[in-house]
Tab-separated table of C-alpha atoms in Angstrom:
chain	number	residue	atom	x	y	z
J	1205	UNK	CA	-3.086	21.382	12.976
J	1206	UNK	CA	-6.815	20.738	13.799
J	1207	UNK	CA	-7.882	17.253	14.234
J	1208	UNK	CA	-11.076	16.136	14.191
J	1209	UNK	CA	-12.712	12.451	14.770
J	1210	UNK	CA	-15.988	11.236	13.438
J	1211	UNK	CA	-17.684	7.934	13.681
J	1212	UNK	CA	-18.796	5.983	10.325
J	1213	UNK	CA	-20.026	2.981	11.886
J	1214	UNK	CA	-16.943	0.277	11.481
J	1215	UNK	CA	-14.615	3.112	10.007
J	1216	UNK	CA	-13.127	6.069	11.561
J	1217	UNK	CA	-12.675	9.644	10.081
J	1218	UNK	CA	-9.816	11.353	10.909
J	1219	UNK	CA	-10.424	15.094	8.894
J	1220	UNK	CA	-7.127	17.272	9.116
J	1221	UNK	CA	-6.665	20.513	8.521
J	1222	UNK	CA	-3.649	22.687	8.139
J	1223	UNK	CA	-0.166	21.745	7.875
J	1224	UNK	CA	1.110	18.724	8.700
J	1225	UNK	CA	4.722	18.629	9.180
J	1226	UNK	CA	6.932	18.094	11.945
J	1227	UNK	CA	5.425	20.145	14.191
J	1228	UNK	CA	2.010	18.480	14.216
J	1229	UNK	CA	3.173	14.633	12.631
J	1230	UNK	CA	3.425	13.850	16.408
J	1231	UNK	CA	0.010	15.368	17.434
J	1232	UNK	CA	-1.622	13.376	14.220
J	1233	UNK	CA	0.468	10.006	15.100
J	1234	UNK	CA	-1.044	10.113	18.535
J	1235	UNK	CA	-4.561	10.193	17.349
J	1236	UNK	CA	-4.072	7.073	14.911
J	1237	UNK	CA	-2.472	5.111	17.406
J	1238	UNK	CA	-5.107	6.264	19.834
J	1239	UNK	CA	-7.812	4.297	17.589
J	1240	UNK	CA	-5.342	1.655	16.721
J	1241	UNK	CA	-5.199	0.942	20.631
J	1242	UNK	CA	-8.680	0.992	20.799
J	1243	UNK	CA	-9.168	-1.257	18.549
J	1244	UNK	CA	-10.009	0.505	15.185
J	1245	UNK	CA	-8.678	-1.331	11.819
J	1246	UNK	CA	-10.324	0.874	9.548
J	1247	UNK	CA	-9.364	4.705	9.343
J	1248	UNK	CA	-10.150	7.180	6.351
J	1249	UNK	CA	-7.829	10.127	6.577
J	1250	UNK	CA	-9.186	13.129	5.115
J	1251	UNK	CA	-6.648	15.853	3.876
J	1252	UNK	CA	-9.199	18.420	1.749
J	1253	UNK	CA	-7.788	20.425	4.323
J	1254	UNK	CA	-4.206	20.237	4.667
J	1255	UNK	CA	-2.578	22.667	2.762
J	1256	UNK	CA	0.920	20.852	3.093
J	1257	UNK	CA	2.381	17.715	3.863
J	1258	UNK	CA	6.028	17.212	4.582
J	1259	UNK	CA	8.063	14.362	4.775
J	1260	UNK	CA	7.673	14.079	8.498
J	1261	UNK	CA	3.703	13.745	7.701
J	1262	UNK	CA	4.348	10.861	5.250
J	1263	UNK	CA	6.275	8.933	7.520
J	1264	UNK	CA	3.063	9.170	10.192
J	1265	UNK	CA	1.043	7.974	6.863
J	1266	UNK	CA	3.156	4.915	5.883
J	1267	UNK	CA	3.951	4.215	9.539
J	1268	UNK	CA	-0.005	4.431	9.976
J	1269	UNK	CA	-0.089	2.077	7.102
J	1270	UNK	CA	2.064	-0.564	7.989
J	1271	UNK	CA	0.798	-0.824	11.095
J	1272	UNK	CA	-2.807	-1.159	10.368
J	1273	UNK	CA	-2.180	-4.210	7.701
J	1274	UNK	CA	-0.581	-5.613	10.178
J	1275	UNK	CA	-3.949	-6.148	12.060
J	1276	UNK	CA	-5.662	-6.742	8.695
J	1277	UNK	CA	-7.013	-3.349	8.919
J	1278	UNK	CA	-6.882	-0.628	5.925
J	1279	UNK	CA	-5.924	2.959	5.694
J	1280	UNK	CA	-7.778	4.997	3.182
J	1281	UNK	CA	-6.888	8.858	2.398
J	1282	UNK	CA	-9.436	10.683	0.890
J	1283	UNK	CA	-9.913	14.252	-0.650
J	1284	UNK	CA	-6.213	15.219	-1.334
J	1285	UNK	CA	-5.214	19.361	-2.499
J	1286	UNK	CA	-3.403	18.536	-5.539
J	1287	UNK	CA	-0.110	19.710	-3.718
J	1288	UNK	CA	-0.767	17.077	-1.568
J	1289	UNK	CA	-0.949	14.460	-4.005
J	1290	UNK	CA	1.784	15.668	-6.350
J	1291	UNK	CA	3.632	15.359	-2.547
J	1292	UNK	CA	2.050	11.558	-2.682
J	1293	UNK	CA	2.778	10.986	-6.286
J	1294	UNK	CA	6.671	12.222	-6.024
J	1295	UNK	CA	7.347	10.117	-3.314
J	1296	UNK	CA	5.797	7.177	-4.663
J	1297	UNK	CA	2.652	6.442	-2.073
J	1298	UNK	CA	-0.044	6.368	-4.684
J	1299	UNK	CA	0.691	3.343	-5.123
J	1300	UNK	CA	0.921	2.094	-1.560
J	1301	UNK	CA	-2.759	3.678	-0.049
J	1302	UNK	CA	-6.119	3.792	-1.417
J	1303	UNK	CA	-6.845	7.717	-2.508
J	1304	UNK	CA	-10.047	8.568	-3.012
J	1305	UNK	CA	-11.860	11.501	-4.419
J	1306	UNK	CA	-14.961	11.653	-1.802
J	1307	UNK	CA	-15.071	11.023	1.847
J	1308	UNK	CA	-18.018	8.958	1.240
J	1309	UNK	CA	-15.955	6.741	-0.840
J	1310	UNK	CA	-13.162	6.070	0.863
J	1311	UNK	CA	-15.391	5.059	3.977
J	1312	UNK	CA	-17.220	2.907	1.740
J	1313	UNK	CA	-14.342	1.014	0.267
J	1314	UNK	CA	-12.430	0.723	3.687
J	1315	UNK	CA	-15.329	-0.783	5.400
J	1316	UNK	CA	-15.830	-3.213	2.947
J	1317	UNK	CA	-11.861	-3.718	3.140
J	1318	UNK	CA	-11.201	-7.683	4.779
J	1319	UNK	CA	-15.105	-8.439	4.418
């Protein structure tokens, strides 16, 4: 699992790439709570590059989640494989985070989120 962070003004980019399962949920949980500690409340999550998701990598997601609304913050995911988002749509978390098409979206809509 590669993990890398980029800076969109009030939002965060965390872009992922290859599997994330439970192996690497722990690596990937570290860097959200990282920017959670530092204060970030808006993350976009992009996943064009995971090729797989297990369930260990949806619990990081809807722990992520939770957490963030919390602190009135917002977790978007953007760019899903559509494994990934059958993974998403099976287990019921469409419905629970914002999925977005484009990167450019999602960072759009979650730093207007709480305005």
């Amino acid at each position: 699992m590669e993990i890398e962070e980029k800076d969109a003004g009030k939002v965060k980019i965390l872009a992922l790439s290859g599997r994330l399962d439970a192996y690497s949920s722990n690596e990937v949980e570290k860097s959200i709570t990282g920017l959670i500690d530092e204060g970030c409340v808006r993350i976009v999550v992009n996943l064009e590059e995971v090729e797989y998701i297990s369930s260990s990598g949806l619990r990081v997601m809807l722990a992520a989640l939770k957490r963030l609304r919390k602190l009135k913050g917002e977790l978007s995911l953007a760019c899903l494989r559509p494994y990934v988002k059958e993974v998403f749509d099976i287990a019921g978390f469409t419905q629970l985070f914002a999925i977005y098409d484009r990167e450019a979206e999602a960072v759009d809509r979650c730093a207007a989120a709480g305005e």
